[in-house]
Amino acid sequence: MMILKLIGVALALLFATSSNLVAQTTNPAAIDFSRDIRPLLSDACFACHGPAEAARESDLRLDTQAGAFADLDGHKAIVPGKPEESSLYQRLISKDVDERMPPEGNKKLTAEQIELLRRWIEQGADYQEHWAFEPPVKASPPSPAKENAAIADWSRHEIDHFILARLQKEGLVPNRLAPHETLIRRVTFDLTGLPPTPDEVDAFLNDQSPDAYERVVDRLLKSKHYGEHMARFWLDVARYGDTHGLHLDNYREMWPYRDWVIRAFNDNMPFDQFTIEQLAGDLLPNATLDQQVATGFNRCHVTTNEGGTIPEEFYVRNVIDRVDTTGQVFMGLTLGCAVCHEHKYDPISQTEYYQLFAFFNNIDGPAMDGNVKDHAPFVYVPTDEQTKAQNAIAVKRKEIEETHRTRREEVTAAFSAWTAWQSELVKSGSRMRLQAADPEGLILHLPLDEKSGEKAANRLDEKKPATVAGQAKWIDGQRAGGLQFTDKDSVVSLGNIAAFKRADKFSFGAWIRTPGDVTGAAISKMDQARNTGYELQIDKRRVRVLLARSAPDLGMNVLTSNEVLKPNKWHHVLVTYDGSARATGVAVFVNGKRQNVDIKSDQLGQYDFNTGKPLQLGRRDQTQPFIGGSIDDVRFYNRQLSDSEAAQIAITAEIEPLLAIDADQRSLEQVERLMMFYLTQYDSVYRDQSAAIQKQREEEAALKKNITTSLVFRERKDVRQAF
């Protein structure tokens, strides 16, 4: 039973720390170093002869046995058993003011304290480690005096022997056995924190069996209230709270961690597992949702989003909080002093503190909480019903996606006939009718086909052309047009348009070419000074999408997981966003294919990323120039495009040149492009399937909005350095 295990742990500590109680019973003069001596040395001696090397006078160190017993030029501070040869004692009692310790102006020891030190040296000057490092040692129970048989019979358990021995030492006698009404009240409060009900009291009073009390204990241990009561004490030391604790003190969702602690007690979880899952549950192989929730222990500290806060400073304070709490809860140590210097009282150096600090210094999330309940990192904790609904959506979507894939095989014959017919038309010079209608919601289109000049036409509003500045170079040849950004001043400015807000659904993209490992902003509506807005970057041939607000890590940062842009090749890049304020609502398409992405931060919170800065191509505000990069056919939509629509935009402009190639000369990639165009433009079944998949994604996103979240600790992939 859990209570017996807890009693066992308590007894082990009791026997270890109360061994002096036994010693006092057999030898009243026994002196305990940790209880009697260390406090005296700490108070009067350690400032000059303690762990702080920089403050240490001479070479004498009294906080360790090795230091105290060391030979220092022919004399020793402590000679075990011989106070008259111990310079520590001799200088405490010296009549010479210049020799006497502690020096004038320092804390003094009383005559009684000096005598205590003398007796301790005389008894062998036994040093002990800090109690947290002393392994529990089971002591032999004392034998109470037998003068009073009635009192001796009262002692029925080993614990009773310790209690009775101390009572007899103090000249006291135990009380008589408490009545049953009192017993059940005490044990019910002890194990559940609640009083017994009248029916429970009556049942106990009427139970005449010899194990009636044990059965009450068993019943209480099986009660859900047992775990709730035990969890209260743990949650106090874990600094649990359902609000942020600072600034606006907003609501946050930590209660799944609270429920995990309750279940751990009720399920009698072994203490080692209880410890590991809270400190590092996310690092366990194939960590379960419960094990991730358990790491909420490291997220119970207060958080803030107050405007005057320095994020890096608060980040460090959060890590310090985790270290100090771990030290207090699991190690029985006050580690906090070692933040600034060698610890004066606990055996922890400043170096060791920051070695421990490093374990908690790598959280995959920002310091600021965004004033939202679910600031990253967090996990979704669905109910059973929500899990069933998620699974149902996933199953249905998988079925649709499978039919989506097999549709290609079903239209193979029709596709072959269509490509042969269209290829003949192209080769004969006949006018093609392949221009597919743009997906709905197009609000901005820059074809960039001018090939010269300082203006670029907006196909949807000819009265508001874009301005081309710097040494931007018009392109002719590989595509119908486009621009290359040749220096830091090359930019296309479109004014304050496409001013989307956090909850807006939108999509944007263009054809992009990069000469190699270039990094810069291809499309940007970002305020550099406030780091606010949205942006499409090319980061060494990987596509990066930023939707940010305020701090560099307060926003959404999504990066394609592999190098996808081949040097000096045109690629169509499209970004879609579902208005969810979550990085999972951002999708990146390259050449019409949805990409796997790495989410670097997901911390937009309640903030908007709207900015009054102009929409620009080729750089961000005044920074992040896309030097050497090229762009063409820029499009913006006021809705989230589907996968098939993303494919359609990427492929349409490329179709006629592909049809001009002989069928046996087309590469697999070129055939794939033709197939995608045929499916998205000519096959209504495929389009309906695409719409159904999009609907499933939207249903899943809507369901997630109502699922409880829980703050967790999760390791970031790139390691932060601790100093």
XYZ file of C-alpha atoms in Angstrom:
723
model
C 0.000 0.000 0.000
C 1.162 3.525 -0.763
C 0.859 4.696 2.833
C 3.082 1.868 4.040
C 5.682 2.790 1.425
C 5.524 6.404 2.501
C 5.831 5.361 6.131
C 8.816 3.227 5.165
C 10.531 6.202 3.532
C 9.691 8.417 6.468
C 11.004 5.810 8.889
C 14.231 5.449 6.949
C 14.796 9.180 7.225
C 13.632 9.144 10.820
C 16.066 6.400 11.735
C 18.867 8.163 9.873
C 18.314 11.625 11.297
C 17.148 10.328 14.649
C 20.103 8.083 15.243
C 21.176 10.788 17.678
C 17.910 10.129 19.517
C 19.029 6.558 20.028
C 22.491 7.786 20.950
C 20.998 10.151 23.472
C 19.067 7.293 24.982
C 22.245 5.292 25.471
C 24.699 8.188 25.722
C 23.085 11.544 26.588
C 26.377 13.349 25.957
C 26.643 12.305 22.267
C 27.062 15.311 19.955
C 25.699 15.343 16.402
C 27.770 17.264 13.843
C 24.928 18.230 11.490
C 22.627 19.356 14.284
C 25.030 20.780 16.885
C 28.352 21.692 15.253
C 27.887 22.638 11.602
C 25.572 25.592 12.478
C 28.239 26.984 14.845
C 31.018 26.691 12.285
C 28.802 28.114 9.534
C 27.862 31.105 11.643
C 31.260 31.992 13.058
C 33.956 30.377 10.880
C 32.886 29.622 7.322
C 33.059 33.251 6.156
C 36.862 32.989 6.332
C 37.406 29.234 6.422
C 34.542 27.864 4.348
C 33.789 26.822 0.778
C 34.293 30.262 -0.817
C 37.876 30.034 -2.039
C 38.186 33.731 -2.865
C 37.220 34.743 0.696
C 39.210 32.037 2.460
C 41.887 33.196 4.925
C 45.120 31.188 4.937
C 44.759 27.596 3.741
C 42.428 26.488 6.513
C 39.109 25.047 5.480
C 36.676 23.930 8.188
C 33.654 22.905 6.089
C 35.266 19.583 5.156
C 36.868 16.936 7.281
C 39.945 16.779 5.041
C 40.478 20.519 5.405
C 39.938 20.532 9.156
C 42.265 17.562 9.764
C 45.003 18.732 7.343
C 48.540 19.360 8.545
C 49.242 23.085 8.154
C 52.920 23.771 8.817
C 53.111 21.377 11.724
C 49.785 22.067 13.359
C 46.222 20.912 12.752
C 42.977 22.744 13.303
C 41.417 19.571 14.662
C 43.130 16.531 16.136
C 40.333 14.005 16.734
C 40.028 13.147 20.439
C 42.576 15.790 21.491
C 41.138 19.303 21.926
C 44.332 20.411 23.700
C 46.289 19.743 20.463
C 43.616 21.233 18.182
C 44.405 24.807 17.132
C 40.687 25.424 16.447
C 39.826 24.946 20.112
C 43.009 26.540 21.447
C 42.461 29.731 19.474
C 38.835 29.903 20.592
C 39.993 30.056 24.229
C 43.233 32.048 23.711
C 43.805 34.996 26.053
C 45.821 36.745 23.346
C 43.432 39.056 21.496
C 45.509 38.782 18.322
C 45.361 34.991 18.450
C 41.751 34.544 19.516
C 39.170 33.422 16.971
C 36.862 34.649 15.649
C 38.657 38.013 15.241
C 37.332 41.225 16.770
C 34.259 42.478 14.958
C 33.156 39.001 13.892
C 30.451 36.842 15.393
C 31.398 35.447 18.808
C 30.841 32.031 20.282
C 29.471 31.721 23.801
C 31.275 29.747 26.477
C 28.646 27.014 26.150
C 29.190 26.798 22.389
C 32.970 26.622 22.807
C 32.525 23.850 25.353
C 30.269 22.012 22.897
C 33.028 22.214 20.258
C 35.572 20.927 22.792
C 33.425 17.925 23.676
C 32.806 17.225 19.982
C 36.568 17.142 19.290
C 37.043 14.998 22.364
C 34.448 12.525 21.049
C 36.377 12.171 17.780
C 35.253 15.226 15.746
C 32.982 13.130 13.547
C 32.078 14.987 10.325
C 28.900 14.204 8.406
C 27.894 15.035 4.874
C 24.933 17.316 4.291
C 21.911 15.291 5.368
C 20.596 15.160 1.789
C 23.671 13.129 0.799
C 23.627 10.791 3.784
C 22.078 7.431 2.849
C 19.317 6.409 5.268
C 20.567 3.889 7.839
C 18.119 1.824 9.804
C 18.739 2.199 13.530
C 18.006 -0.507 16.053
C 14.866 0.377 18.027
C 15.638 1.247 21.664
C 14.312 -0.908 24.475
C 11.991 1.105 26.711
C 12.432 0.799 30.458
C 10.326 -1.950 32.018
C 9.436 -0.246 35.297
C 5.813 0.145 34.242
C 4.416 -2.959 32.543
C 1.319 -1.115 31.325
C 3.460 1.507 29.621
C 5.778 -1.115 28.139
C 2.782 -2.954 26.699
C 1.689 0.283 24.999
C 4.678 -0.021 22.680
C 3.429 -2.426 19.998
C 5.460 -1.257 16.970
C 9.062 -0.312 16.273
C 8.015 3.312 15.840
C 6.415 3.139 19.290
C 9.774 2.083 20.788
C 11.397 5.326 19.620
C 8.496 7.430 20.828
C 8.276 5.693 24.195
C 12.024 5.898 24.810
C 11.925 9.655 24.276
C 8.818 10.034 26.434
C 10.520 8.164 29.256
C 13.635 10.314 28.846
C 11.489 13.397 29.311
C 9.616 11.839 32.223
C 6.354 11.597 30.288
C 3.857 8.788 29.793
C 1.744 8.084 26.686
C -1.953 8.886 26.550
C -4.469 6.118 26.678
C -5.806 4.656 23.414
C -8.061 7.141 21.634
C -11.747 6.237 21.223
C -12.872 4.844 17.847
C -14.637 8.078 16.894
C -11.324 9.929 17.270
C -9.308 7.266 15.447
C -11.457 7.263 12.325
C -11.560 11.055 12.294
C -7.764 11.266 12.518
C -6.997 8.651 9.885
C -9.610 9.960 7.450
C -8.217 13.477 7.702
C -4.652 12.134 7.397
C -5.326 10.116 4.244
C -7.975 12.192 2.439
C -7.936 15.631 4.017
C -11.678 15.234 4.617
C -13.737 14.267 7.678
C -15.443 10.869 7.788
C -19.134 10.758 6.980
C -21.590 9.782 9.745
C -22.203 6.463 7.970
C -18.462 5.728 7.871
C -18.151 6.467 11.596
C -21.120 4.229 12.416
C -19.727 1.396 10.288
C -16.396 1.565 12.123
C -18.032 1.678 15.554
C -20.157 -1.351 14.697
C -17.240 -3.372 13.270
C -16.019 -5.589 16.105
C -13.458 -7.494 14.023
C -9.796 -7.275 15.140
C -8.729 -5.751 11.777
C -11.496 -3.118 11.650
C -9.000 -0.247 11.701
C -6.823 -1.803 8.974
C -9.896 -2.161 6.761
C -10.679 1.536 7.222
C -7.133 2.356 6.123
C -7.440 0.103 3.050
C -10.743 1.742 2.105
C -9.282 5.223 2.413
C -6.238 4.332 0.332
C -8.526 3.204 -2.488
C -10.462 6.472 -2.392
C -9.824 8.997 -5.171
C -9.602 11.580 -2.390
C -6.370 9.957 -1.189
C -4.516 11.015 -4.349
C -6.144 14.440 -4.262
C -5.005 14.982 -0.679
C -1.438 13.758 -1.240
C -1.179 15.789 -4.447
C -1.934 19.003 -2.556
C 1.379 18.845 -0.754
C 3.337 17.945 -3.877
C 1.710 20.678 -5.949
C 2.617 23.222 -3.282
C 6.338 22.455 -3.564
C 6.021 22.201 -7.371
C 4.640 25.828 -7.255
C 1.534 24.779 -9.174
C -0.853 27.481 -10.346
C -3.699 27.814 -12.847
C -2.731 31.386 -13.749
C 0.440 32.994 -15.062
C 1.256 34.571 -11.695
C 2.497 37.957 -12.971
C 1.337 40.963 -14.981
C -2.274 40.267 -16.066
C -2.177 36.899 -14.261
C -4.139 35.288 -17.086
C -5.591 31.790 -17.082
C -3.353 28.977 -18.263
C -4.033 25.268 -18.646
C -1.889 23.370 -16.159
C -4.599 21.215 -14.638
C -3.758 18.106 -16.729
C -0.428 18.092 -14.842
C -2.330 18.380 -11.555
C -4.483 15.405 -12.544
C -1.342 13.464 -13.506
C 0.043 13.948 -9.992
C -3.257 12.788 -8.466
C -3.259 9.667 -10.643
C 0.375 8.967 -9.761
C -0.505 8.791 -6.060
C -3.692 6.828 -6.590
C -1.909 4.364 -8.904
C 0.945 3.913 -6.428
C 3.522 4.995 -9.022
C 7.089 4.132 -7.911
C 8.955 7.224 -6.773
C 11.796 6.810 -9.274
C 9.304 6.795 -12.140
C 7.470 9.711 -10.520
C 10.758 11.641 -10.540
C 11.964 10.715 -14.029
C 8.701 11.516 -15.799
C 8.445 14.964 -14.236
C 12.041 15.944 -14.894
C 12.516 14.304 -18.304
C 9.346 12.575 -19.482
C 9.705 14.102 -22.943
C 13.114 12.437 -23.354
C 11.866 8.911 -22.693
C 11.768 6.657 -25.775
C 8.380 6.972 -27.504
C 7.164 9.235 -24.700
C 3.441 8.863 -24.064
C 1.109 11.829 -23.760
C 0.995 11.265 -19.981
C 4.790 11.335 -19.749
C 4.879 14.598 -21.671
C 2.180 16.092 -19.448
C 4.275 15.110 -16.401
C 6.995 17.552 -17.488
C 4.565 20.306 -16.558
C 6.515 20.200 -13.284
C 9.096 22.317 -15.116
C 6.461 24.773 -16.398
C 4.715 25.660 -13.126
C 6.844 28.764 -12.600
C 5.321 32.213 -13.045
C 5.369 33.719 -16.531
C 4.725 37.164 -17.917
C 4.273 39.235 -21.032
C 4.674 42.618 -19.379
C 5.957 45.184 -21.859
C 9.013 46.239 -19.874
C 10.335 42.722 -19.460
C 13.640 41.807 -21.090
C 12.946 38.369 -22.639
C 16.453 36.960 -22.188
C 16.587 38.070 -18.560
C 13.226 36.463 -17.827
C 14.269 33.325 -19.676
C 17.255 32.980 -17.350
C 15.034 33.598 -14.328
C 12.781 30.762 -15.494
C 15.732 28.371 -15.763
C 16.965 29.399 -12.319
C 13.484 28.713 -10.950
C 13.570 25.186 -12.387
C 17.007 24.502 -10.936
C 16.141 25.853 -7.480
C 12.845 23.964 -7.346
C 14.518 20.709 -8.382
C 17.140 21.222 -5.695
C 14.582 21.861 -2.972
C 12.101 19.170 -3.977
C 14.312 16.268 -5.027
C 17.649 16.997 -3.360
C 16.748 18.736 -0.114
C 19.155 21.565 -0.968
C 18.862 25.333 -1.154
C 20.763 25.694 -4.410
C 19.863 29.325 -5.041
C 22.855 30.857 -3.225
C 25.221 29.308 -5.769
C 23.725 31.447 -8.540
C 26.148 34.174 -7.468
C 28.909 32.491 -5.462
C 30.112 29.263 -3.913
C 27.428 28.075 -1.521
C 28.216 28.929 2.099
C 26.081 26.221 3.663
C 25.200 23.526 1.148
C 28.050 21.688 -0.631
C 27.367 23.220 -4.052
C 29.867 25.256 -6.043
C 28.851 27.955 -8.489
C 30.269 25.854 -11.325
C 28.135 22.893 -10.257
C 25.074 25.153 -10.147
C 25.479 26.124 -13.785
C 26.233 22.539 -14.764
C 22.804 21.701 -13.354
C 21.419 24.873 -14.968
C 22.428 23.465 -18.376
C 19.947 20.600 -18.034
C 17.035 23.054 -17.928
C 18.452 25.592 -20.375
C 17.167 24.060 -23.586
C 13.391 24.496 -23.595
C 11.772 24.681 -27.017
C 9.874 27.872 -26.358
C 10.250 31.585 -25.580
C 10.365 33.250 -22.178
C 7.339 35.461 -22.793
C 3.881 33.892 -22.497
C 1.965 36.066 -24.980
C -0.856 36.449 -22.437
C -2.362 33.190 -23.682
C -3.220 29.949 -21.921
C -1.172 27.725 -24.204
C 2.215 29.349 -24.712
C 4.660 26.926 -26.292
C 5.684 24.251 -25.788
C 2.402 22.533 -25.038
C 0.504 19.369 -25.908
C -3.131 18.734 -26.695
C -4.908 16.593 -24.098
C -8.150 15.421 -25.699
C -10.989 13.719 -23.871
C -11.953 10.201 -24.881
C -14.776 11.627 -26.988
C -12.452 14.103 -28.689
C -9.923 11.358 -29.357
C -12.649 9.288 -30.994
C -13.673 12.281 -33.101
C -10.046 12.909 -34.129
C -9.571 9.267 -35.038
C -12.781 9.274 -37.063
C -11.631 12.323 -39.013
C -8.200 10.773 -39.570
C -9.706 7.507 -40.820
C -12.058 9.317 -43.165
C -9.287 11.556 -44.477
C -7.011 8.571 -45.022
C -9.750 6.893 -47.056
C -10.241 9.995 -49.189
C -6.495 10.454 -49.653
C -6.206 6.830 -50.763
C -8.927 7.289 -53.382
C -7.167 10.530 -54.300
C -4.003 8.564 -55.069
C -5.744 5.761 -56.946
C -7.610 8.289 -59.084
C -4.404 8.732 -61.092
C -4.505 5.102 -62.174
C -8.189 5.348 -63.073
C -7.620 8.250 -65.484
C -4.430 6.946 -67.086
C -6.063 6.188 -70.446
C -7.981 9.463 -70.592
C -4.839 11.380 -69.568
C -2.773 9.740 -72.327
C -5.381 10.590 -74.950
C -5.598 14.192 -73.731
C -1.825 14.755 -73.765
C -1.510 13.256 -77.269
C -4.308 15.501 -78.600
C -2.983 18.665 -76.926
C 0.572 17.902 -78.002
C -0.527 17.721 -81.645
C -2.259 21.104 -81.289
C 0.875 22.698 -79.845
C 3.126 21.308 -82.546
C 0.742 22.357 -85.286
C 0.747 25.923 -83.973
C -2.964 25.899 -83.106
C -4.180 28.352 -80.454
C -4.245 26.595 -77.060
C -7.053 27.014 -74.585
C -5.243 25.834 -71.481
C -5.435 28.984 -69.385
C -7.250 27.709 -66.341
C -9.273 30.101 -64.244
C -7.463 31.398 -61.158
C -8.697 30.005 -57.862
C -11.210 32.308 -56.180
C -9.966 35.078 -53.923
C -7.132 36.491 -56.059
C -6.533 40.046 -54.746
C -3.092 40.833 -56.159
C -1.267 39.596 -59.250
C 2.068 40.911 -60.505
C 2.971 39.015 -63.714
C 6.302 40.968 -63.874
C 6.378 40.622 -67.659
C 7.413 44.256 -68.422
C 11.092 43.399 -69.122
C 12.030 47.069 -68.554
C 11.074 50.231 -66.690
C 10.505 51.229 -63.070
C 6.876 50.131 -62.814
C 5.314 46.671 -62.550
C 1.657 46.228 -63.404
C -0.866 44.885 -60.920
C -3.140 42.854 -63.192
C -6.141 43.433 -60.885
C -5.646 47.188 -60.449
C -3.744 48.927 -63.220
C -4.010 52.266 -61.383
C -1.743 50.962 -58.600
C 1.411 49.599 -60.223
C 4.353 48.510 -58.113
C 7.551 50.573 -57.968
C 10.846 48.943 -58.961
C 13.932 50.477 -57.307
C 17.664 49.872 -57.063
C 19.533 47.781 -59.578
C 16.737 45.251 -60.021
C 17.295 43.508 -63.349
C 14.433 42.533 -65.634
C 14.655 38.957 -66.880
C 13.948 37.657 -70.373
C 14.489 34.134 -71.577
C 13.894 31.316 -69.125
C 10.398 32.523 -68.251
C 8.072 35.105 -69.752
C 9.557 37.699 -67.392
C 10.612 38.341 -63.830
C 13.063 40.400 -61.790
C 16.470 39.694 -60.322
C 17.598 41.559 -57.183
C 21.212 42.442 -57.828
C 22.058 44.661 -54.829
C 20.821 45.578 -51.334
C 18.750 48.439 -52.751
C 16.902 46.264 -55.278
C 13.262 46.162 -54.191
C 9.713 46.179 -55.518
C 7.404 48.235 -53.295
C 3.635 47.802 -53.518
C 2.440 50.106 -50.732
C 0.355 49.208 -47.704
C -1.719 46.412 -49.208
C -2.388 42.768 -48.277
C -2.619 43.880 -44.637
C -3.809 40.557 -43.250
C -4.549 40.032 -39.582
C -3.991 37.088 -37.286
C -7.458 35.566 -37.807
C -7.539 36.101 -41.595
C -7.131 33.185 -43.963
C -4.829 33.995 -46.850
C -2.333 32.587 -49.358
C 0.546 34.091 -51.291
C 3.387 32.928 -53.494
C 5.538 33.383 -56.572
C 8.042 31.772 -58.887
C 11.467 32.066 -57.231
C 15.000 31.357 -58.357
C 18.121 31.448 -56.209
C 21.744 31.158 -57.400
C 22.806 29.084 -54.375
C 22.941 29.380 -50.600
C 21.440 32.858 -50.507
C 19.395 34.067 -47.531
C 16.953 36.937 -47.814
C 13.337 38.065 -47.845
C 11.640 37.303 -51.163
C 8.216 38.613 -50.085
C 7.879 40.692 -46.926
C 5.402 42.842 -45.052
C 7.551 43.087 -41.961
C 8.300 46.047 -39.709
C 11.985 45.505 -38.936
C 12.058 47.740 -35.844
C 9.114 45.957 -34.193
C 9.708 42.586 -35.839
C 6.035 42.551 -36.725
C 4.398 41.258 -39.886
C 4.677 38.284 -42.222
C 7.399 37.175 -44.569
C 8.553 34.535 -47.046
C 12.309 34.031 -46.812
C 14.695 31.840 -48.724
C 17.151 30.529 -46.146
C 19.995 28.752 -47.961
C 17.589 27.092 -50.437
C 15.077 26.249 -47.720
C 11.789 28.125 -47.517
C 11.114 29.961 -44.249
C 7.789 31.550 -43.306
C 7.562 34.082 -40.487
C 4.372 35.429 -38.949
C 5.760 37.419 -36.060
C 4.834 39.946 -33.410
C 7.167 41.847 -31.094
C 10.054 39.608 -30.073
C 12.082 37.412 -32.451
C 10.649 34.290 -30.853
C 7.126 35.651 -30.328
C 5.429 34.445 -33.456
C 5.360 31.557 -35.883
C 8.536 30.385 -37.581
C 8.112 27.562 -40.096
C 10.996 26.157 -42.141
C 10.872 23.476 -44.832
C 12.624 20.442 -43.437
C 14.863 19.675 -46.440
C 16.736 21.617 -49.079
C 14.129 21.957 -51.809
C 15.248 24.759 -54.125
C 17.810 23.697 -56.686
C 20.337 26.415 -57.595
C 19.523 28.490 -60.668
C 16.196 26.708 -61.210
C 12.760 28.278 -61.069
C 10.480 26.906 -58.339
C 6.943 27.882 -57.520
C 6.625 28.611 -53.790
C 3.221 29.090 -52.182
C 2.271 29.734 -48.549
C -1.227 29.170 -47.151
C -2.501 30.137 -43.687
C -5.744 29.090 -41.987
C -6.176 31.968 -39.493
C -5.665 29.704 -36.471
C -2.723 31.656 -34.961
C -0.882 28.322 -34.912
C 2.195 27.314 -36.869
C 0.404 24.085 -37.775
C -2.013 26.292 -39.751
C 0.791 27.297 -42.123
C 1.417 25.129 -45.195
C 4.298 25.483 -47.651
C 4.080 24.206 -51.233
C 7.010 23.915 -53.632
C 6.097 23.252 -57.261
C 2.590 22.379 -56.137
C 3.615 19.793 -53.522
C 2.962 20.224 -49.814
C 6.283 20.173 -47.938
C 7.254 18.671 -44.617
C 8.176 21.497 -42.275
C 10.044 22.134 -39.039
C 8.221 24.413 -36.624
C 10.886 26.541 -34.956
C 8.465 28.568 -32.823
C 4.712 28.616 -32.339
C 4.109 31.587 -30.068
C 1.896 34.167 -31.754
C -0.600 34.066 -28.896
C -3.246 36.759 -28.875
C -1.131 39.196 -30.847
C -1.694 40.414 -34.366
C 1.031 40.601 -36.986
C -0.599 43.418 -38.944
C 1.739 46.282 -39.802
C 1.507 49.572 -41.653
C 4.704 48.899 -43.568
C 4.543 48.459 -47.371
C 4.478 45.051 -48.997
C 7.896 44.523 -50.597
C 9.612 42.044 -52.877
C 13.347 41.506 -52.544
C 13.953 42.582 -48.952
C 12.403 43.216 -45.534
C 11.803 46.886 -44.772
C 15.454 48.020 -45.008
C 17.131 44.685 -44.235
C 17.336 41.018 -45.336
C 18.074 41.757 -49.051
C 17.528 38.839 -51.411
C 20.678 39.612 -53.434
C 21.062 37.364 -56.469
C 17.565 35.955 -56.104
C 14.845 36.293 -58.757
C 11.045 36.448 -58.566
C 8.159 36.212 -61.029
C 4.361 35.970 -61.157
C 3.484 37.104 -57.616
C -0.027 36.257 -56.399
C -2.018 36.948 -53.201
C -5.355 35.394 -52.226
C -7.722 36.315 -49.413
C -8.440 32.680 -48.600
C -6.592 29.479 -47.759
C -5.999 27.580 -50.993
C -6.370 23.818 -51.122
C -3.618 21.406 -52.116
C -5.077 20.962 -55.592
C -5.339 24.726 -56.095
C -1.707 25.090 -55.022
C -0.767 22.499 -57.603
C -2.882 24.217 -60.259
C -1.150 27.593 -59.840
C 2.294 26.035 -59.958
C 1.637 23.997 -63.069
C -0.615 26.055 -65.380
C 2.078 28.356 -66.768
C 4.377 25.419 -67.504
C 1.949 23.230 -69.426
C 2.290 24.442 -73.012
C 6.118 24.063 -73.120
C 5.785 20.562 -71.634
C 3.257 19.538 -74.276
C 5.705 20.601 -76.979
C 8.112 17.907 -75.799
C 7.769 14.484 -77.414
C 6.081 11.999 -75.079
C 9.064 9.649 -74.988
C 11.396 12.547 -74.119
C 9.498 13.829 -71.081
C 11.019 13.194 -67.650
C 9.012 11.636 -64.833
C 8.777 15.068 -63.185
C 7.382 16.595 -66.390
C 4.810 13.806 -66.741
C 3.810 14.399 -63.115
C 3.256 18.087 -63.834
C 1.046 17.298 -66.802
C -0.916 14.744 -64.752
C -1.522 17.248 -61.938
C -2.744 19.844 -64.432
C -5.110 17.349 -66.039
C -6.491 16.203 -62.682
C -7.020 19.709 -61.276
C -8.501 21.173 -64.458
C -10.346 18.359 -66.218
C -11.256 15.751 -63.607
C -14.237 16.737 -61.432
C -13.882 13.601 -59.277
C -10.327 14.545 -58.304
C -11.396 18.120 -57.540
C -14.236 16.880 -55.333
C -11.808 14.625 -53.477
C -9.446 17.564 -52.956
C -12.295 19.632 -51.542
C -13.236 16.767 -49.206
C -9.656 16.511 -47.918
C -9.598 20.251 -47.294
C -12.885 19.960 -45.397
C -11.416 17.227 -43.215
C -8.456 19.452 -42.376
C -10.794 22.298 -41.441
C -12.894 19.990 -39.246
C -9.757 18.790 -37.503
C -8.608 22.379 -36.909
C -12.028 23.329 -35.529
C -11.966 20.332 -33.181
C -8.498 21.246 -31.896
C -9.711 24.689 -30.827
C -11.822 23.017 -28.126
C -9.217 20.525 -26.896
C -7.524 21.177 -23.569
C -3.828 21.952 -23.726
C -1.137 21.468 -21.106
C 2.190 23.261 -20.763
C 5.145 20.872 -21.032
C 8.937 20.923 -21.211
C 10.339 19.910 -24.575
C 13.981 19.955 -25.670
C 14.858 22.191 -28.593
C 16.986 20.662 -31.334
C 19.772 23.237 -31.281
C 21.480 23.327 -27.900
C 21.697 26.595 -25.977
C 24.990 27.196 -24.206
C 25.030 27.682 -20.443
C 27.747 29.823 -18.906
